[in-house]
PDB file of C-alpha atoms in Angstrom:
ATOM      1  CA  UNK E   1      93.147 121.343 170.238  1.00  0.00           C
ATOM      2  CA  UNK E   2      91.389 118.150 169.211  1.00  0.00           C
ATOM      3  CA  UNK E   3      90.760 119.149 165.590  1.00  0.00           C
ATOM      4  CA  UNK E   4      94.044 120.971 164.970  1.00  0.00           C
ATOM      5  CA  UNK E   5      96.622 119.505 167.346  1.00  0.00           C
ATOM      6  CA  UNK E   6      95.597 115.866 167.226  1.00  0.00           C
ATOM      7  CA  UNK E   7      94.767 115.492 170.921  1.00  0.00           C
ATOM      8  CA  UNK E   8      92.608 112.387 171.239  1.00  0.00           C
ATOM      9  CA  UNK E   9      92.131 112.268 175.005  1.00  0.00           C
ATOM     10  CA  UNK E  10      89.031 114.379 175.662  1.00  0.00           C
ATOM     11  CA  UNK E  11      89.710 114.494 179.404  1.00  0.00           C
ATOM     12  CA  UNK E  12      93.198 115.880 178.834  1.00  0.00           C
ATOM     13  CA  UNK E  13      91.884 118.415 176.297  1.00  0.00           C
ATOM     14  CA  UNK E  14      89.187 119.564 178.744  1.00  0.00           C
ATOM     15  CA  UNK E  15      91.681 120.031 181.583  1.00  0.00           C
ATOM     16  CA  UNK E  16      94.116 121.891 179.333  1.00  0.00           C
ATOM     17  CA  UNK E  17      91.375 124.181 177.990  1.00  0.00           C
ATOM     18  CA  UNK E  18      90.068 124.780 181.517  1.00  0.00           C
ATOM     19  CA  UNK E  19      93.547 125.849 182.678  1.00  0.00           C
ATOM     20  CA  UNK E  20      93.935 128.176 179.694  1.00  0.00           C
ATOM     21  CA  UNK E  21      90.538 129.751 180.324  1.00  0.00           C
ATOM     22  CA  UNK E  22      90.882 129.908 184.109  1.00  0.00           C
ATOM     23  CA  UNK E  23      87.854 127.653 184.714  1.00  0.00           C
ATOM     24  CA  UNK E  24      87.971 125.823 188.023  1.00  0.00           C
ATOM     25  CA  UNK E  25      84.513 124.249 188.179  1.00  0.00           C
ATOM     26  CA  UNK E  26      84.314 120.883 186.398  1.00  0.00           C
ATOM     27  CA  UNK E  27      80.577 121.416 185.866  1.00  0.00           C
ATOM     28  CA  UNK E  28      81.446 124.207 183.437  1.00  0.00           C
ATOM     29  CA  UNK E  29      83.275 121.815 181.095  1.00  0.00           C
ATOM     30  CA  UNK E  30      81.458 120.340 178.103  1.00  0.00           C
ATOM     31  CA  UNK E  31      80.703 116.627 177.981  1.00  0.00           C
ATOM     32  CA  UNK E  32      82.225 114.384 175.299  1.00  0.00           C
ATOM     33  CA  UNK E  33      79.100 114.492 173.101  1.00  0.00           C
ATOM     34  CA  UNK E  34      79.226 118.304 173.090  1.00  0.00           C
ATOM     35  CA  UNK E  35      82.914 118.218 172.186  1.00  0.00           C
ATOM     36  CA  UNK E  36      82.271 115.780 169.306  1.00  0.00           C
ATOM     37  CA  UNK E  37      79.497 118.031 167.980  1.00  0.00           C
ATOM     38  CA  UNK E  38      81.834 121.032 168.017  1.00  0.00           C
ATOM     39  CA  UNK E  39      84.656 119.067 166.372  1.00  0.00           C
ATOM     40  CA  UNK E  40      82.229 118.091 163.589  1.00  0.00           C
ATOM     41  CA  UNK E  41      81.211 121.740 163.170  1.00  0.00           C
ATOM     42  CA  UNK E  42      84.840 122.892 163.105  1.00  0.00           C
ATOM     43  CA  UNK E  43      85.791 120.263 160.511  1.00  0.00           C
ATOM     44  CA  UNK E  44      82.788 121.142 158.345  1.00  0.00           C
ATOM     45  CA  UNK E  45      83.617 124.850 158.410  1.00  0.00           C
ATOM     46  CA  UNK E  46      87.409 124.856 158.192  1.00  0.00           C
ATOM     47  CA  UNK E  47      88.416 121.522 156.633  1.00  0.00           C
ATOM     48  CA  UNK E  48      85.337 120.299 154.763  1.00  0.00           C
ATOM     49  CA  UNK E  49      86.812 118.827 151.539  1.00  0.00           C
ATOM     50  CA  UNK E  50      90.060 117.843 153.227  1.00  0.00           C
ATOM     51  CA  UNK E  51      88.103 116.205 156.046  1.00  0.00           C
ATOM     52  CA  UNK E  52      85.855 114.254 153.670  1.00  0.00           C
ATOM     53  CA  UNK E  53      88.884 112.992 151.724  1.00  0.00           C
ATOM     54  CA  UNK E  54      90.709 112.021 154.921  1.00  0.00           C
ATOM     55  CA  UNK E  55      87.645 110.321 156.376  1.00  0.00           C
ATOM     56  CA  UNK E  56      87.099 108.300 153.208  1.00  0.00           C
ATOM     57  CA  UNK E  57      90.766 107.259 152.921  1.00  0.00           C
ATOM     58  CA  UNK E  58      90.966 106.283 156.584  1.00  0.00           C
ATOM     59  CA  UNK E  59      87.767 104.241 156.441  1.00  0.00           C
ATOM     60  CA  UNK E  60      88.974 102.445 153.308  1.00  0.00           C
ATOM     61  CA  UNK E  61      92.280 101.682 155.071  1.00  0.00           C
ATOM     62  CA  UNK E  62      90.360 100.475 158.131  1.00  0.00           C
ATOM     63  CA  UNK E  63      88.275  98.105 156.007  1.00  0.00           C
ATOM     64  CA  UNK E  64      91.403  96.703 154.314  1.00  0.00           C
ATOM     65  CA  UNK E  65      93.091  96.141 157.671  1.00  0.00           C
ATOM     66  CA  UNK E  66      89.972  94.572 159.147  1.00  0.00           C
ATOM     67  CA  UNK E  67      89.790  92.135 156.227  1.00  0.00           C
ATOM     68  CA  UNK E  68      93.429  91.156 156.785  1.00  0.00           C
ATOM     69  CA  UNK E  69      92.866  90.699 160.523  1.00  0.00           C
ATOM     70  CA  UNK E  70      89.420  89.098 160.283  1.00  0.00           C
ATOM     71  CA  UNK E  71      90.536  86.018 162.234  1.00  0.00           C
ATOM     72  CA  UNK E  72      91.142  88.244 165.288  1.00  0.00           C
ATOM     73  CA  UNK E  73      87.596  89.704 165.416  1.00  0.00           C
ATOM     74  CA  UNK E  74      88.344  93.363 164.559  1.00  0.00           C
ATOM     75  CA  UNK E  75      86.173  96.371 165.397  1.00  0.00           C
ATOM     76  CA  UNK E  76      86.731  99.942 164.228  1.00  0.00           C
ATOM     77  CA  UNK E  77      86.516 102.511 167.031  1.00  0.00           C
ATOM     78  CA  UNK E  78      87.385 106.145 167.613  1.00  0.00           C
ATOM     79  CA  UNK E  79      87.324 109.223 165.431  1.00  0.00           C
ATOM     80  CA  UNK E  80      87.447 107.410 162.072  1.00  0.00           C
ATOM     81  CA  UNK E  81      84.247 105.571 162.962  1.00  0.00           C
ATOM     82  CA  UNK E  82      82.635 108.672 164.467  1.00  0.00           C
ATOM     83  CA  UNK E  83      83.516 110.841 161.460  1.00  0.00           C
ATOM     84  CA  UNK E  84      85.625 113.293 163.477  1.00  0.00           C
ATOM     85  CA  UNK E  85      89.110 112.175 162.381  1.00  0.00           C
ATOM     86  CA  UNK E  86      91.464 115.133 162.180  1.00  0.00           C
ATOM     87  CA  UNK E  87      94.827 115.583 160.507  1.00  0.00           C
ATOM     88  CA  UNK E  88      96.647 113.670 163.242  1.00  0.00           C
ATOM     89  CA  UNK E  89      94.146 110.894 163.905  1.00  0.00           C
ATOM     90  CA  UNK E  90      94.924 107.195 163.892  1.00  0.00           C
ATOM     91  CA  UNK E  91      92.746 104.415 162.580  1.00  0.00           C
ATOM     92  CA  UNK E  92      91.846 102.687 165.837  1.00  0.00           C
ATOM     93  CA  UNK E  93      90.960  99.002 165.714  1.00  0.00           C
ATOM     94  CA  UNK E  94      90.192  96.706 168.626  1.00  0.00           C
ATOM     95  CA  UNK E  95      91.042  93.015 168.273  1.00  0.00           C
ATOM     96  CA  UNK E  96      89.866  90.058 170.380  1.00  0.00           C
ATOM     97  CA  UNK E  97      92.153  87.097 169.533  1.00  0.00           C
ATOM     98  CA  UNK E  98      92.633  84.038 171.697  1.00  0.00           C
ATOM     99  CA  UNK E  99      96.115  85.396 172.457  1.00  0.00           C
ATOM    100  CA  UNK E 100      97.861  88.713 171.797  1.00  0.00           C
ATOM    101  CA  UNK E 101     100.886  86.731 170.612  1.00  0.00           C
ATOM    102  CA  UNK E 102      98.803  85.371 167.696  1.00  0.00           C
ATOM    103  CA  UNK E 103      98.560  88.885 166.243  1.00  0.00           C
ATOM    104  CA  UNK E 104     102.275  89.557 166.648  1.00  0.00           C
ATOM    105  CA  UNK E 105     103.122  86.212 165.028  1.00  0.00           C
ATOM    106  CA  UNK E 106     100.765  87.086 162.147  1.00  0.00           C
ATOM    107  CA  UNK E 107     102.556  90.436 161.703  1.00  0.00           C
ATOM    108  CA  UNK E 108     105.988  88.799 161.801  1.00  0.00           C
ATOM    109  CA  UNK E 109     104.945  86.133 159.266  1.00  0.00           C
ATOM    110  CA  UNK E 110     103.606  88.843 156.941  1.00  0.00           C
ATOM    111  CA  UNK E 111     106.583  91.212 157.370  1.00  0.00           C
ATOM    112  CA  UNK E 112     104.484  93.993 158.888  1.00  0.00           C
ATOM    113  CA  UNK E 113     106.721  96.454 160.728  1.00  0.00           C
ATOM    114  CA  UNK E 114     105.069  97.571 163.951  1.00  0.00           C
ATOM    115  CA  UNK E 115     105.887  99.114 167.287  1.00  0.00           C
ATOM    116  CA  UNK E 116     104.704  97.583 170.546  1.00  0.00           C
ATOM    117  CA  UNK E 117     103.286 100.167 172.998  1.00  0.00           C
ATOM    118  CA  UNK E 118     102.733  99.419 176.660  1.00  0.00           C
ATOM    119  CA  UNK E 119      99.065  99.819 177.626  1.00  0.00           C
ATOM    120  CA  UNK E 120      98.001 101.527 180.851  1.00  0.00           C
ATOM    121  CA  UNK E 121      97.773  98.906 183.561  1.00  0.00           C
ATOM    122  CA  UNK E 122      95.143 100.605 185.714  1.00  0.00           C
ATOM    123  CA  UNK E 123      92.236  99.524 183.483  1.00  0.00           C
ATOM    124  CA  UNK E 124      90.600  96.231 184.535  1.00  0.00           C
ATOM    125  CA  UNK E 125      89.274  95.508 181.026  1.00  0.00           C
ATOM    126  CA  UNK E 126      92.091  97.367 179.289  1.00  0.00           C
ATOM    127  CA  UNK E 127      94.081  96.074 176.332  1.00  0.00           C
ATOM    128  CA  UNK E 128      96.743  93.415 176.771  1.00  0.00           C
ATOM    129  CA  UNK E 129      98.871  95.017 174.068  1.00  0.00           C
ATOM    130  CA  UNK E 130      98.872  97.980 171.704  1.00  0.00           C
ATOM    131  CA  UNK E 131     100.523  97.749 168.292  1.00  0.00           C
ATOM    132  CA  UNK E 132     101.086 100.808 166.100  1.00  0.00           C
ATOM    133  CA  UNK E 133     102.082 100.833 162.438  1.00  0.00           C
ATOM    134  CA  UNK E 134     101.457 102.628 159.168  1.00  0.00           C
ATOM    135  CA  UNK E 135      99.186 101.246 156.453  1.00  0.00           C
ATOM    136  CA  UNK E 136      99.960 103.075 153.208  1.00  0.00           C
ATOM    137  CA  UNK E 137     100.894 106.226 155.164  1.00  0.00           C
ATOM    138  CA  UNK E 138      97.806 105.960 157.388  1.00  0.00           C
ATOM    139  CA  UNK E 139      98.705 105.668 161.089  1.00  0.00           C
ATOM    140  CA  UNK E 140      97.046 102.686 162.786  1.00  0.00           C
ATOM    141  CA  UNK E 141      96.642 101.755 166.423  1.00  0.00           C
ATOM    142  CA  UNK E 142      95.560  98.208 167.270  1.00  0.00           C
ATOM    143  CA  UNK E 143      94.384  97.523 170.796  1.00  0.00           C
ATOM    144  CA  UNK E 144      94.445  93.815 171.589  1.00  0.00           C
ATOM    145  CA  UNK E 145      92.024  92.594 174.244  1.00  0.00           C
ATOM    146  CA  UNK E 146      91.216  89.310 175.896  1.00  0.00           C
ATOM    147  CA  UNK E 147      88.310  87.505 174.156  1.00  0.00           C
ATOM    148  CA  UNK E 148      86.224  87.904 177.342  1.00  0.00           C
ATOM    149  CA  UNK E 149      86.296  91.710 177.039  1.00  0.00           C
ATOM    150  CA  UNK E 150      84.515  91.588 173.661  1.00  0.00           C
ATOM    151  CA  UNK E 151      81.228  90.845 175.410  1.00  0.00           C
ATOM    152  CA  UNK E 152      81.556  93.590 178.008  1.00  0.00           C
ATOM    153  CA  UNK E 153      80.138  97.041 177.537  1.00  0.00           C
ATOM    154  CA  UNK E 154      83.168  99.279 177.257  1.00  0.00           C
ATOM    155  CA  UNK E 155      83.001 102.752 178.683  1.00  0.00           C
ATOM    156  CA  UNK E 156      84.679 105.963 177.627  1.00  0.00           C
ATOM    157  CA  UNK E 157      86.770 108.067 179.971  1.00  0.00           C
ATOM    158  CA  UNK E 158      85.363 108.055 183.505  1.00  0.00           C
ATOM    159  CA  UNK E 159      82.419 105.880 182.425  1.00  0.00           C
ATOM    160  CA  UNK E 160      80.907 108.845 180.605  1.00  0.00           C
ATOM    161  CA  UNK E 161      79.586 106.991 177.578  1.00  0.00           C
ATOM    162  CA  UNK E 162      79.695 103.624 175.915  1.00  0.00           C
ATOM    163  CA  UNK E 163      82.455 103.381 173.339  1.00  0.00           C
ATOM    164  CA  UNK E 164      81.115 102.808 169.870  1.00  0.00           C
ATOM    165  CA  UNK E 165      82.644 100.065 167.792  1.00  0.00           C
ATOM    166  CA  UNK E 166      81.783  98.636 164.396  1.00  0.00           C
ATOM    167  CA  UNK E 167      82.345  95.399 162.538  1.00  0.00           C
ATOM    168  CA  UNK E 168      83.615  95.331 158.944  1.00  0.00           C
ATOM    169  CA  UNK E 169      80.099  95.288 157.419  1.00  0.00           C
ATOM    170  CA  UNK E 170      79.265  98.587 159.156  1.00  0.00           C
ATOM    171  CA  UNK E 171      82.535 100.169 158.017  1.00  0.00           C
ATOM    172  CA  UNK E 172      81.853  99.072 154.432  1.00  0.00           C
ATOM    173  CA  UNK E 173      78.360 100.611 154.648  1.00  0.00           C
ATOM    174  CA  UNK E 174      79.886 103.900 155.894  1.00  0.00           C
ATOM    175  CA  UNK E 175      82.326 103.875 152.954  1.00  0.00           C
ATOM    176  CA  UNK E 176      79.502 103.273 150.479  1.00  0.00           C
ATOM    177  CA  UNK E 177      77.353 106.089 151.865  1.00  0.00           C
ATOM    178  CA  UNK E 178      80.203 108.632 151.824  1.00  0.00           C
ATOM    179  CA  UNK E 179      81.266 109.891 148.395  1.00  0.00           C
ATOM    180  CA  UNK E 180      84.803 109.059 147.309  1.00  0.00           C
ATOM    181  CA  UNK E 181      87.047 112.139 146.871  1.00  0.00           C
ATOM    182  CA  UNK E 182      86.749 111.936 143.056  1.00  0.00           C
ATOM    183  CA  UNK E 183      82.937 112.099 143.402  1.00  0.00           C
ATOM    184  CA  UNK E 184      82.955 115.280 145.465  1.00  0.00           C
ATOM    185  CA  UNK E 185      81.709 118.433 143.746  1.00  0.00           C
ATOM    186  CA  UNK E 186      84.435 120.991 142.851  1.00  0.00           C
TER     187      UNK E 186
END
């Protein structure tokens, strides 16, 4: 479901799979690290070249976006950073500007068409705003947080693990260590 259908919420995917398999005990469900390992295996077996091309293109797009939004302290997060981006994945970037309005004003001044999504309000350190747009046909999701949240350790669903995030220099290093599609063997 995660690799093929584009489901990004591991908790939702676990519950859906549990219902389909008739599992009732939550202890029987895999943890997020186990799911990520299996997604990597699936992508390597069934979508290897396609996955490598997608991963490279999405990381390049992420780096370009992060350069453009450098003033807002961007971090890459999610499946593009982790190397598990599937066919329906977004480039996920967290921003920490002084004000969420600064980002929207920047987009308006630079004629960037975007859609404003309402974030969940039950998260104490959750995003103030979520903006989605396409960058050269690559779907992008920006989560805009208060500057204070940048220093906090963010947790994944149900506090299960710390969310990884990377600055531009790390993303550029990932791009340089992954062969570009033209460099891949036939």
